[in-house]
Amino acid sequence: LNLPRKIRELNAEYRRVGAMIEAVRGSHRKIRHPKYPGCVIVSGRSGEDAKRYQEKDLRTFIELIKK
């Protein structure tokens, strides 16, 4: 059984790889990194389960900044 991570865990992972949370509007966070073109928007309250596409966005983000 593979339980989804929480939004707070995704946010922590973004910070761990050096990303900055640039803006917060309600339950949306705008995340930037100098090596990443553009930004990623993470929506949802910290205790909610992360959606599959949010997990995928995080993996793509990490792959791109490690190049």
mmJSON file of the N, C-alpha and C atoms, coordinates in Angstrom:
{"data_MODEL":{"atom_site":{
"group_PDB":["ATOM","ATOM","ATOM","ATOM","ATOM","ATOM","ATOM","ATOM","ATOM","ATOM","ATOM","ATOM","ATOM","ATOM","ATOM","ATOM","ATOM","ATOM","ATOM","ATOM","ATOM","ATOM","ATOM","ATOM","ATOM","ATOM","ATOM","ATOM","ATOM","ATOM","ATOM","ATOM","ATOM","ATOM","ATOM","ATOM","ATOM","ATOM","ATOM","ATOM","ATOM","ATOM","ATOM","ATOM","ATOM","ATOM","ATOM","ATOM","ATOM","ATOM","ATOM","ATOM","ATOM","ATOM","ATOM","ATOM","ATOM","ATOM","ATOM","ATOM","ATOM","ATOM","ATOM","ATOM","ATOM","ATOM","ATOM","ATOM","ATOM","ATOM","ATOM","ATOM","ATOM","ATOM","ATOM","ATOM","ATOM","ATOM","ATOM","ATOM","ATOM","ATOM","ATOM","ATOM","ATOM","ATOM","ATOM","ATOM","ATOM","ATOM","ATOM","ATOM","ATOM","ATOM","ATOM","ATOM","ATOM","ATOM","ATOM","ATOM","ATOM","ATOM","ATOM","ATOM","ATOM","ATOM","ATOM","ATOM","ATOM","ATOM","ATOM","ATOM","ATOM","ATOM","ATOM","ATOM","ATOM","ATOM","ATOM","ATOM","ATOM","ATOM","ATOM","ATOM","ATOM","ATOM","ATOM","ATOM","ATOM","ATOM","ATOM","ATOM","ATOM","ATOM","ATOM","ATOM","ATOM","ATOM","ATOM","ATOM","ATOM","ATOM","ATOM","ATOM","ATOM","ATOM","ATOM","ATOM","ATOM","ATOM","ATOM","ATOM","ATOM","ATOM","ATOM","ATOM","ATOM","ATOM","ATOM","ATOM","ATOM","ATOM","ATOM","ATOM","ATOM","ATOM","ATOM","ATOM","ATOM","ATOM","ATOM","ATOM","ATOM","ATOM","ATOM","ATOM","ATOM","ATOM","ATOM","ATOM","ATOM","ATOM","ATOM","ATOM","ATOM","ATOM","ATOM","ATOM","ATOM","ATOM","ATOM","ATOM","ATOM","ATOM","ATOM","ATOM","ATOM","ATOM","ATOM","ATOM","ATOM"],
"id":[1,2,3,4,5,6,7,8,9,10,11,12,13,14,15,16,17,18,19,20,21,22,23,24,25,26,27,28,29,30,31,32,33,34,35,36,37,38,39,40,41,42,43,44,45,46,47,48,49,50,51,52,53,54,55,56,57,58,59,60,61,62,63,64,65,66,67,68,69,70,71,72,73,74,75,76,77,78,79,80,81,82,83,84,85,86,87,88,89,90,91,92,93,94,95,96,97,98,99,100,101,102,103,104,105,106,107,108,109,110,111,112,113,114,115,116,117,118,119,120,121,122,123,124,125,126,127,128,129,130,131,132,133,134,135,136,137,138,139,140,141,142,143,144,145,146,147,148,149,150,151,152,153,154,155,156,157,158,159,160,161,162,163,164,165,166,167,168,169,170,171,172,173,174,175,176,177,178,179,180,181,182,183,184,185,186,187,188,189,190,191,192,193,194,195,196,197,198,199,200,201],
"type_symbol":["N","C","C","N","C","C","N","C","C","N","C","C","N","C","C","N","C","C","N","C","C","N","C","C","N","C","C","N","C","C","N","C","C","N","C","C","N","C","C","N","C","C","N","C","C","N","C","C","N","C","C","N","C","C","N","C","C","N","C","C","N","C","C","N","C","C","N","C","C","N","C","C","N","C","C","N","C","C","N","C","C","N","C","C","N","C","C","N","C","C","N","C","C","N","C","C","N","C","C","N","C","C","N","C","C","N","C","C","N","C","C","N","C","C","N","C","C","N","C","C","N","C","C","N","C","C","N","C","C","N","C","C","N","C","C","N","C","C","N","C","C","N","C","C","N","C","C","N","C","C","N","C","C","N","C","C","N","C","C","N","C","C","N","C","C","N","C","C","N","C","C","N","C","C","N","C","C","N","C","C","N","C","C","N","C","C","N","C","C","N","C","C","N","C","C","N","C","C","N","C","C"],
"label_atom_id":["N","CA","C","N","CA","C","N","CA","C","N","CA","C","N","CA","C","N","CA","C","N","CA","C","N","CA","C","N","CA","C","N","CA","C","N","CA","C","N","CA","C","N","CA","C","N","CA","C","N","CA","C","N","CA","C","N","CA","C","N","CA","C","N","CA","C","N","CA","C","N","CA","C","N","CA","C","N","CA","C","N","CA","C","N","CA","C","N","CA","C","N","CA","C","N","CA","C","N","CA","C","N","CA","C","N","CA","C","N","CA","C","N","CA","C","N","CA","C","N","CA","C","N","CA","C","N","CA","C","N","CA","C","N","CA","C","N","CA","C","N","CA","C","N","CA","C","N","CA","C","N","CA","C","N","CA","C","N","CA","C","N","CA","C","N","CA","C","N","CA","C","N","CA","C","N","CA","C","N","CA","C","N","CA","C","N","CA","C","N","CA","C","N","CA","C","N","CA","C","N","CA","C","N","CA","C","N","CA","C","N","CA","C","N","CA","C","N","CA","C","N","CA","C","N","CA","C","N","CA","C","N","CA","C"],
"label_alt_id":[null,null,null,null,null,null,null,null,null,null,null,null,null,null,null,null,null,null,null,null,null,null,null,null,null,null,null,null,null,null,null,null,null,null,null,null,null,null,null,null,null,null,null,null,null,null,null,null,null,null,null,null,null,null,null,null,null,null,null,null,null,null,null,null,null,null,null,null,null,null,null,null,null,null,null,null,null,null,null,null,null,null,null,null,null,null,null,null,null,null,null,null,null,null,null,null,null,null,null,null,null,null,null,null,null,null,null,null,null,null,null,null,null,null,null,null,null,null,null,null,null,null,null,null,null,null,null,null,null,null,null,null,null,null,null,null,null,null,null,null,null,null,null,null,null,null,null,null,null,null,null,null,null,null,null,null,null,null,null,null,null,null,null,null,null,null,null,null,null,null,null,null,null,null,null,null,null,null,null,null,null,null,null,null,null,null,null,null,null,null,null,null,null,null,null,null,null,null,null,null,null],
"label_comp_id":["LEU","LEU","LEU","ASN","ASN","ASN","LEU","LEU","LEU","PRO","PRO","PRO","ARG","ARG","ARG","LYS","LYS","LYS","ILE","ILE","ILE","ARG","ARG","ARG","GLU","GLU","GLU","LEU","LEU","LEU","ASN","ASN","ASN","ALA","ALA","ALA","GLU","GLU","GLU","TYR","TYR","TYR","ARG","ARG","ARG","ARG","ARG","ARG","VAL","VAL","VAL","GLY","GLY","GLY","ALA","ALA","ALA","MET","MET","MET","ILE","ILE","ILE","GLU","GLU","GLU","ALA","ALA","ALA","VAL","VAL","VAL","ARG","ARG","ARG","GLY","GLY","GLY","SER","SER","SER","HIS","HIS","HIS","ARG","ARG","ARG","LYS","LYS","LYS","ILE","ILE","ILE","ARG","ARG","ARG","HIS","HIS","HIS","PRO","PRO","PRO","LYS","LYS","LYS","TYR","TYR","TYR","PRO","PRO","PRO","GLY","GLY","GLY","CYS","CYS","CYS","VAL","VAL","VAL","ILE","ILE","ILE","VAL","VAL","VAL","SER","SER","SER","GLY","GLY","GLY","ARG","ARG","ARG","SER","SER","SER","GLY","GLY","GLY","GLU","GLU","GLU","ASP","ASP","ASP","ALA","ALA","ALA","LYS","LYS","LYS","ARG","ARG","ARG","TYR","TYR","TYR","GLN","GLN","GLN","GLU","GLU","GLU","LYS","LYS","LYS","ASP","ASP","ASP","LEU","LEU","LEU","ARG","ARG","ARG","THR","THR","THR","PHE","PHE","PHE","ILE","ILE","ILE","GLU","GLU","GLU","LEU","LEU","LEU","ILE","ILE","ILE","LYS","LYS","LYS","LYS","LYS","LYS"],
"label_asym_id":["A","A","A","A","A","A","A","A","A","A","A","A","A","A","A","A","A","A","A","A","A","A","A","A","A","A","A","A","A","A","A","A","A","A","A","A","A","A","A","A","A","A","A","A","A","A","A","A","A","A","A","A","A","A","A","A","A","A","A","A","A","A","A","A","A","A","A","A","A","A","A","A","A","A","A","A","A","A","A","A","A","A","A","A","A","A","A","A","A","A","A","A","A","A","A","A","A","A","A","A","A","A","A","A","A","A","A","A","A","A","A","A","A","A","A","A","A","A","A","A","A","A","A","A","A","A","A","A","A","A","A","A","A","A","A","A","A","A","A","A","A","A","A","A","A","A","A","A","A","A","A","A","A","A","A","A","A","A","A","A","A","A","A","A","A","A","A","A","A","A","A","A","A","A","A","A","A","A","A","A","A","A","A","A","A","A","A","A","A","A","A","A","A","A","A","A","A","A","A","A","A"],
"label_entity_id":["1","1","1","1","1","1","1","1","1","1","1","1","1","1","1","1","1","1","1","1","1","1","1","1","1","1","1","1","1","1","1","1","1","1","1","1","1","1","1","1","1","1","1","1","1","1","1","1","1","1","1","1","1","1","1","1","1","1","1","1","1","1","1","1","1","1","1","1","1","1","1","1","1","1","1","1","1","1","1","1","1","1","1","1","1","1","1","1","1","1","1","1","1","1","1","1","1","1","1","1","1","1","1","1","1","1","1","1","1","1","1","1","1","1","1","1","1","1","1","1","1","1","1","1","1","1","1","1","1","1","1","1","1","1","1","1","1","1","1","1","1","1","1","1","1","1","1","1","1","1","1","1","1","1","1","1","1","1","1","1","1","1","1","1","1","1","1","1","1","1","1","1","1","1","1","1","1","1","1","1","1","1","1","1","1","1","1","1","1","1","1","1","1","1","1","1","1","1","1","1","1"],
"label_seq_id":[1,1,1,2,2,2,3,3,3,4,4,4,5,5,5,6,6,6,7,7,7,8,8,8,9,9,9,10,10,10,11,11,11,12,12,12,13,13,13,14,14,14,15,15,15,16,16,16,17,17,17,18,18,18,19,19,19,20,20,20,21,21,21,22,22,22,23,23,23,24,24,24,25,25,25,26,26,26,27,27,27,28,28,28,29,29,29,30,30,30,31,31,31,32,32,32,33,33,33,34,34,34,35,35,35,36,36,36,37,37,37,38,38,38,39,39,39,40,40,40,41,41,41,42,42,42,43,43,43,44,44,44,45,45,45,46,46,46,47,47,47,48,48,48,49,49,49,50,50,50,51,51,51,52,52,52,53,53,53,54,54,54,55,55,55,56,56,56,57,57,57,58,58,58,59,59,59,60,60,60,61,61,61,62,62,62,63,63,63,64,64,64,65,65,65,66,66,66,67,67,67],
"pdbx_PDB_ins_code":[null,null,null,null,null,null,null,null,null,null,null,null,null,null,null,null,null,null,null,null,null,null,null,null,null,null,null,null,null,null,null,null,null,null,null,null,null,null,null,null,null,null,null,null,null,null,null,null,null,null,null,null,null,null,null,null,null,null,null,null,null,null,null,null,null,null,null,null,null,null,null,null,null,null,null,null,null,null,null,null,null,null,null,null,null,null,null,null,null,null,null,null,null,null,null,null,null,null,null,null,null,null,null,null,null,null,null,null,null,null,null,null,null,null,null,null,null,null,null,null,null,null,null,null,null,null,null,null,null,null,null,null,null,null,null,null,null,null,null,null,null,null,null,null,null,null,null,null,null,null,null,null,null,null,null,null,null,null,null,null,null,null,null,null,null,null,null,null,null,null,null,null,null,null,null,null,null,null,null,null,null,null,null,null,null,null,null,null,null,null,null,null,null,null,null,null,null,null,null,null,null],
"Cartn_x":[0.849,0.0,0.881,0.642,1.466,0.627,0.747,-0.038,0.566,-0.285,0.253,0.895,1.932,2.561,1.641,1.925,1.157,1.798,0.999,1.488,2.687,2.635,3.744,5.041,4.951,6.151,6.717,5.828,6.294,7.001,6.395,6.999,8.381,8.497,9.774,10.812,10.383,11.289,11.779,10.88,11.293,12.343,12.117,13.084,14.408,14.345,15.547,16.472,15.888,16.712,17.093,16.766,17.227,16.238,14.991,13.981,13.477,13.012,12.457,10.951,10.207,8.778,8.654,8.306,8.342,7.085,5.942,4.698,3.687,2.81,1.725,0.438,-0.542,-1.872,-2.885,-3.439,-4.376,-3.639,-4.101,-3.461,-2.51,-2.114,-1.197,0.166,1.218,2.577,3.294,3.996,4.759,6.222,6.767,8.105,9.06,10.22,11.233,12.593,13.409,14.807,15.592,16.81,17.589,17.834,17.945,18.218,16.957,15.792,14.531,13.87,13.516,12.846,11.404,11.047,9.682,9.512,8.304,8.02,7.048,6.882,5.927,4.921,3.645,2.609,2.16,2.246,1.764,0.497,-0.612,-1.882,-2.294,-3.031,-3.534,-3.02,-3.812,-3.387,-2.351,-1.53,-0.386,-0.769,-1.926,-2.331,-3.017,-3.283,-3.97,-3.013,-3.583,-2.782,-2.372,-1.131,-0.639,-1.257,-1.574,-2.104,-0.946,-1.287,-0.26,0.537,-0.158,0.552,1.513,1.198,2.091,3.376,3.256,4.435,5.298,4.641,5.348,6.056,5.373,5.982,7.255,7.216,8.378,9.54,9.25,10.311,10.937,10.089,10.577,11.44,10.998,11.707,13.113,13.197,14.481,15.407,14.856,15.677,16.269,15.452,15.91,16.981,16.84,17.832,19.139,19.135,20.368,21.248,20.722,21.501,22.587],
"Cartn_y":[-1.196,0.0,1.241,2.103,3.299,4.542,5.039,6.214,7.485,8.421,9.68,10.511,11.259,12.158,13.349,14.075,15.285,16.472,17.517,18.731,19.289,19.24,19.768,19.025,17.731,16.951,17.373,17.667,18.157,19.5,20.397,21.709,21.563,20.656,20.429,19.898,19.03,18.467,19.556,20.449,21.574,22.421,22.71,23.514,22.767,21.457,20.641,20.705,20.792,20.856,22.292,23.256,24.626,25.576,25.169,26.053,27.051,28.198,29.21,29.307,29.413,29.671,31.177,31.593,33.005,33.751,33.104,33.794,32.786,33.257,32.419,33.191,32.524,33.124,32.084,32.221,31.21,29.902,28.863,27.557,27.257,28.283,28.098,28.692,27.931,28.402,28.422,29.518,29.676,29.386,28.372,27.893,28.135,28.717,29.029,28.482,28.262,27.852,28.486,28.985,29.65,28.776,27.465,26.578,26.099,26.414,25.931,27.037,26.76,27.791,27.981,29.188,29.439,29.078,28.669,28.334,27.161,26.635,25.559,26.092,25.822,26.198,24.932,24.959,23.831,24.304,23.629,24.02,22.982,23.426,22.534,22.929,22.618,22.907,21.878,22.227,21.389,19.978,19.779,18.456,17.594,18.152,17.392,16.448,15.391,14.462,15.131,14.866,15.394,14.588,15.269,14.612,13.976,13.024,12.321,13.289,14.269,15.223,16.111,16.359,17.171,16.406,15.108,14.27,14.264,14.164,14.138,15.48,16.589,17.915,18.025,17.49,17.531,16.731,15.518,14.694,15.404,15.991,16.712,17.898,18.631,19.793,19.385,18.303,17.849,17.398,16.672,16.227,17.408,18.443,19.602,20.421,20.586,21.418,20.682,19.347,18.587,18.537,18.976,18.954,20.006],
"Cartn_z":[0.0,0.0,0.0,-0.954,-1.101,-0.787,0.429,0.827,0.247,-0.207,-0.74,0.372,-0.013,0.954,1.19,2.254,2.56,1.841,1.638,0.993,1.762,3.1,3.905,3.599,3.302,2.981,1.626,0.667,-0.64,-0.467,0.308,0.533,1.178,2.131,2.807,1.813,0.909,-0.091,-1.048,-1.47,-2.324,-1.611,-0.331,0.429,0.593,0.783,0.978,-0.247,-1.446,-2.664,-3.036,-2.171,-2.374,-3.013,-3.139,-3.732,-2.696,-3.196,-2.321,-2.536,-1.447,-1.568,-1.717,-2.935,-3.287,-2.86,-2.986,-2.663,-2.13,-1.259,-0.742,-0.935,-1.551,-1.7,-1.304,-0.127,0.36,0.549,-0.151,-0.005,-1.169,-1.916,-3.044,-2.727,-3.052,-2.867,-4.208,-4.48,-5.722,-5.386,-6.043,-5.71,-6.861,-6.546,-7.56,-7.168,-8.203,-8.014,-9.152,-8.881,-9.932,-11.17,-10.995,-12.13,-12.844,-12.297,-12.872,-13.685,-14.95,-15.75,-15.265,-14.893,-14.418,-12.965,-12.617,-11.228,-11.166,-9.961,-9.714,-8.708,-8.948,-7.992,-7.272,-5.94,-5.138,-4.438,-4.717,-4.104,-3.073,-2.09,-1.056,0.308,1.324,2.695,3.12,4.098,4.465,4.903,5.493,5.962,4.923,3.735,2.691,1.978,1.402,0.605,-0.694,-1.107,-2.378,-3.527,-4.606,-5.797,-6.571,-7.417,-8.193,-9.071,-9.693,-10.558,-9.753,-8.477,-7.647,-7.332,-7.103,-6.882,-8.147,-9.317,-10.598,-10.839,-10.536,-10.685,-9.846,-8.628,-7.736,-8.333,-8.826,-9.437,-10.634,-11.493,-12.675,-12.248,-11.245,-10.717,-10.263,-9.472,-8.935,-10.058,-11.042,-12.184,-12.939,-13.172,-13.929,-13.212,-11.892,-11.195,-10.951,-11.047,-10.837,-12.078,-13.219,-14.472,-14.44],
"occupancy":[1.0,1.0,1.0,1.0,1.0,1.0,1.0,1.0,1.0,1.0,1.0,1.0,1.0,1.0,1.0,1.0,1.0,1.0,1.0,1.0,1.0,1.0,1.0,1.0,1.0,1.0,1.0,1.0,1.0,1.0,1.0,1.0,1.0,1.0,1.0,1.0,1.0,1.0,1.0,1.0,1.0,1.0,1.0,1.0,1.0,1.0,1.0,1.0,1.0,1.0,1.0,1.0,1.0,1.0,1.0,1.0,1.0,1.0,1.0,1.0,1.0,1.0,1.0,1.0,1.0,1.0,1.0,1.0,1.0,1.0,1.0,1.0,1.0,1.0,1.0,1.0,1.0,1.0,1.0,1.0,1.0,1.0,1.0,1.0,1.0,1.0,1.0,1.0,1.0,1.0,1.0,1.0,1.0,1.0,1.0,1.0,1.0,1.0,1.0,1.0,1.0,1.0,1.0,1.0,1.0,1.0,1.0,1.0,1.0,1.0,1.0,1.0,1.0,1.0,1.0,1.0,1.0,1.0,1.0,1.0,1.0,1.0,1.0,1.0,1.0,1.0,1.0,1.0,1.0,1.0,1.0,1.0,1.0,1.0,1.0,1.0,1.0,1.0,1.0,1.0,1.0,1.0,1.0,1.0,1.0,1.0,1.0,1.0,1.0,1.0,1.0,1.0,1.0,1.0,1.0,1.0,1.0,1.0,1.0,1.0,1.0,1.0,1.0,1.0,1.0,1.0,1.0,1.0,1.0,1.0,1.0,1.0,1.0,1.0,1.0,1.0,1.0,1.0,1.0,1.0,1.0,1.0,1.0,1.0,1.0,1.0,1.0,1.0,1.0,1.0,1.0,1.0,1.0,1.0,1.0,1.0,1.0,1.0,1.0,1.0,1.0],
"B_iso_or_equiv":[0.0,0.0,0.0,0.0,0.0,0.0,0.0,0.0,0.0,0.0,0.0,0.0,0.0,0.0,0.0,0.0,0.0,0.0,0.0,0.0,0.0,0.0,0.0,0.0,0.0,0.0,0.0,0.0,0.0,0.0,0.0,0.0,0.0,0.0,0.0,0.0,0.0,0.0,0.0,0.0,0.0,0.0,0.0,0.0,0.0,0.0,0.0,0.0,0.0,0.0,0.0,0.0,0.0,0.0,0.0,0.0,0.0,0.0,0.0,0.0,0.0,0.0,0.0,0.0,0.0,0.0,0.0,0.0,0.0,0.0,0.0,0.0,0.0,0.0,0.0,0.0,0.0,0.0,0.0,0.0,0.0,0.0,0.0,0.0,0.0,0.0,0.0,0.0,0.0,0.0,0.0,0.0,0.0,0.0,0.0,0.0,0.0,0.0,0.0,0.0,0.0,0.0,0.0,0.0,0.0,0.0,0.0,0.0,0.0,0.0,0.0,0.0,0.0,0.0,0.0,0.0,0.0,0.0,0.0,0.0,0.0,0.0,0.0,0.0,0.0,0.0,0.0,0.0,0.0,0.0,0.0,0.0,0.0,0.0,0.0,0.0,0.0,0.0,0.0,0.0,0.0,0.0,0.0,0.0,0.0,0.0,0.0,0.0,0.0,0.0,0.0,0.0,0.0,0.0,0.0,0.0,0.0,0.0,0.0,0.0,0.0,0.0,0.0,0.0,0.0,0.0,0.0,0.0,0.0,0.0,0.0,0.0,0.0,0.0,0.0,0.0,0.0,0.0,0.0,0.0,0.0,0.0,0.0,0.0,0.0,0.0,0.0,0.0,0.0,0.0,0.0,0.0,0.0,0.0,0.0,0.0,0.0,0.0,0.0,0.0,0.0],
"pdbx_formal_charge":[null,null,null,null,null,null,null,null,null,null,null,null,null,null,null,null,null,null,null,null,null,null,null,null,null,null,null,null,null,null,null,null,null,null,null,null,null,null,null,null,null,null,null,null,null,null,null,null,null,null,null,null,null,null,null,null,null,null,null,null,null,null,null,null,null,null,null,null,null,null,null,null,null,null,null,null,null,null,null,null,null,null,null,null,null,null,null,null,null,null,null,null,null,null,null,null,null,null,null,null,null,null,null,null,null,null,null,null,null,null,null,null,null,null,null,null,null,null,null,null,null,null,null,null,null,null,null,null,null,null,null,null,null,null,null,null,null,null,null,null,null,null,null,null,null,null,null,null,null,null,null,null,null,null,null,null,null,null,null,null,null,null,null,null,null,null,null,null,null,null,null,null,null,null,null,null,null,null,null,null,null,null,null,null,null,null,null,null,null,null,null,null,null,null,null,null,null,null,null,null,null],
"auth_seq_id":[1,1,1,2,2,2,3,3,3,4,4,4,5,5,5,6,6,6,7,7,7,8,8,8,9,9,9,10,10,10,11,11,11,12,12,12,13,13,13,14,14,14,15,15,15,16,16,16,17,17,17,18,18,18,19,19,19,20,20,20,21,21,21,22,22,22,23,23,23,24,24,24,25,25,25,26,26,26,27,27,27,28,28,28,29,29,29,30,30,30,31,31,31,32,32,32,33,33,33,34,34,34,35,35,35,36,36,36,37,37,37,38,38,38,39,39,39,40,40,40,41,41,41,42,42,42,43,43,43,44,44,44,45,45,45,46,46,46,47,47,47,48,48,48,49,49,49,50,50,50,51,51,51,52,52,52,53,53,53,54,54,54,55,55,55,56,56,56,57,57,57,58,58,58,59,59,59,60,60,60,61,61,61,62,62,62,63,63,63,64,64,64,65,65,65,66,66,66,67,67,67],
"auth_comp_id":["LEU","LEU","LEU","ASN","ASN","ASN","LEU","LEU","LEU","PRO","PRO","PRO","ARG","ARG","ARG","LYS","LYS","LYS","ILE","ILE","ILE","ARG","ARG","ARG","GLU","GLU","GLU","LEU","LEU","LEU","ASN","ASN","ASN","ALA","ALA","ALA","GLU","GLU","GLU","TYR","TYR","TYR","ARG","ARG","ARG","ARG","ARG","ARG","VAL","VAL","VAL","GLY","GLY","GLY","ALA","ALA","ALA","MET","MET","MET","ILE","ILE","ILE","GLU","GLU","GLU","ALA","ALA","ALA","VAL","VAL","VAL","ARG","ARG","ARG","GLY","GLY","GLY","SER","SER","SER","HIS","HIS","HIS","ARG","ARG","ARG","LYS","LYS","LYS","ILE","ILE","ILE","ARG","ARG","ARG","HIS","HIS","HIS","PRO","PRO","PRO","LYS","LYS","LYS","TYR","TYR","TYR","PRO","PRO","PRO","GLY","GLY","GLY","CYS","CYS","CYS","VAL","VAL","VAL","ILE","ILE","ILE","VAL","VAL","VAL","SER","SER","SER","GLY","GLY","GLY","ARG","ARG","ARG","SER","SER","SER","GLY","GLY","GLY","GLU","GLU","GLU","ASP","ASP","ASP","ALA","ALA","ALA","LYS","LYS","LYS","ARG","ARG","ARG","TYR","TYR","TYR","GLN","GLN","GLN","GLU","GLU","GLU","LYS","LYS","LYS","ASP","ASP","ASP","LEU","LEU","LEU","ARG","ARG","ARG","THR","THR","THR","PHE","PHE","PHE","ILE","ILE","ILE","GLU","GLU","GLU","LEU","LEU","LEU","ILE","ILE","ILE","LYS","LYS","LYS","LYS","LYS","LYS"],
"auth_asym_id":["A","A","A","A","A","A","A","A","A","A","A","A","A","A","A","A","A","A","A","A","A","A","A","A","A","A","A","A","A","A","A","A","A","A","A","A","A","A","A","A","A","A","A","A","A","A","A","A","A","A","A","A","A","A","A","A","A","A","A","A","A","A","A","A","A","A","A","A","A","A","A","A","A","A","A","A","A","A","A","A","A","A","A","A","A","A","A","A","A","A","A","A","A","A","A","A","A","A","A","A","A","A","A","A","A","A","A","A","A","A","A","A","A","A","A","A","A","A","A","A","A","A","A","A","A","A","A","A","A","A","A","A","A","A","A","A","A","A","A","A","A","A","A","A","A","A","A","A","A","A","A","A","A","A","A","A","A","A","A","A","A","A","A","A","A","A","A","A","A","A","A","A","A","A","A","A","A","A","A","A","A","A","A","A","A","A","A","A","A","A","A","A","A","A","A","A","A","A","A","A","A"],
"auth_atom_id":["N","CA","C","N","CA","C","N","CA","C","N","CA","C","N","CA","C","N","CA","C","N","CA","C","N","CA","C","N","CA","C","N","CA","C","N","CA","C","N","CA","C","N","CA","C","N","CA","C","N","CA","C","N","CA","C","N","CA","C","N","CA","C","N","CA","C","N","CA","C","N","CA","C","N","CA","C","N","CA","C","N","CA","C","N","CA","C","N","CA","C","N","CA","C","N","CA","C","N","CA","C","N","CA","C","N","CA","C","N","CA","C","N","CA","C","N","CA","C","N","CA","C","N","CA","C","N","CA","C","N","CA","C","N","CA","C","N","CA","C","N","CA","C","N","CA","C","N","CA","C","N","CA","C","N","CA","C","N","CA","C","N","CA","C","N","CA","C","N","CA","C","N","CA","C","N","CA","C","N","CA","C","N","CA","C","N","CA","C","N","CA","C","N","CA","C","N","CA","C","N","CA","C","N","CA","C","N","CA","C","N","CA","C","N","CA","C","N","CA","C","N","CA","C","N","CA","C","N","CA","C","N","CA","C"],
"pdbx_PDB_model_num":[1,1,1,1,1,1,1,1,1,1,1,1,1,1,1,1,1,1,1,1,1,1,1,1,1,1,1,1,1,1,1,1,1,1,1,1,1,1,1,1,1,1,1,1,1,1,1,1,1,1,1,1,1,1,1,1,1,1,1,1,1,1,1,1,1,1,1,1,1,1,1,1,1,1,1,1,1,1,1,1,1,1,1,1,1,1,1,1,1,1,1,1,1,1,1,1,1,1,1,1,1,1,1,1,1,1,1,1,1,1,1,1,1,1,1,1,1,1,1,1,1,1,1,1,1,1,1,1,1,1,1,1,1,1,1,1,1,1,1,1,1,1,1,1,1,1,1,1,1,1,1,1,1,1,1,1,1,1,1,1,1,1,1,1,1,1,1,1,1,1,1,1,1,1,1,1,1,1,1,1,1,1,1,1,1,1,1,1,1,1,1,1,1,1,1,1,1,1,1,1,1]
}}}
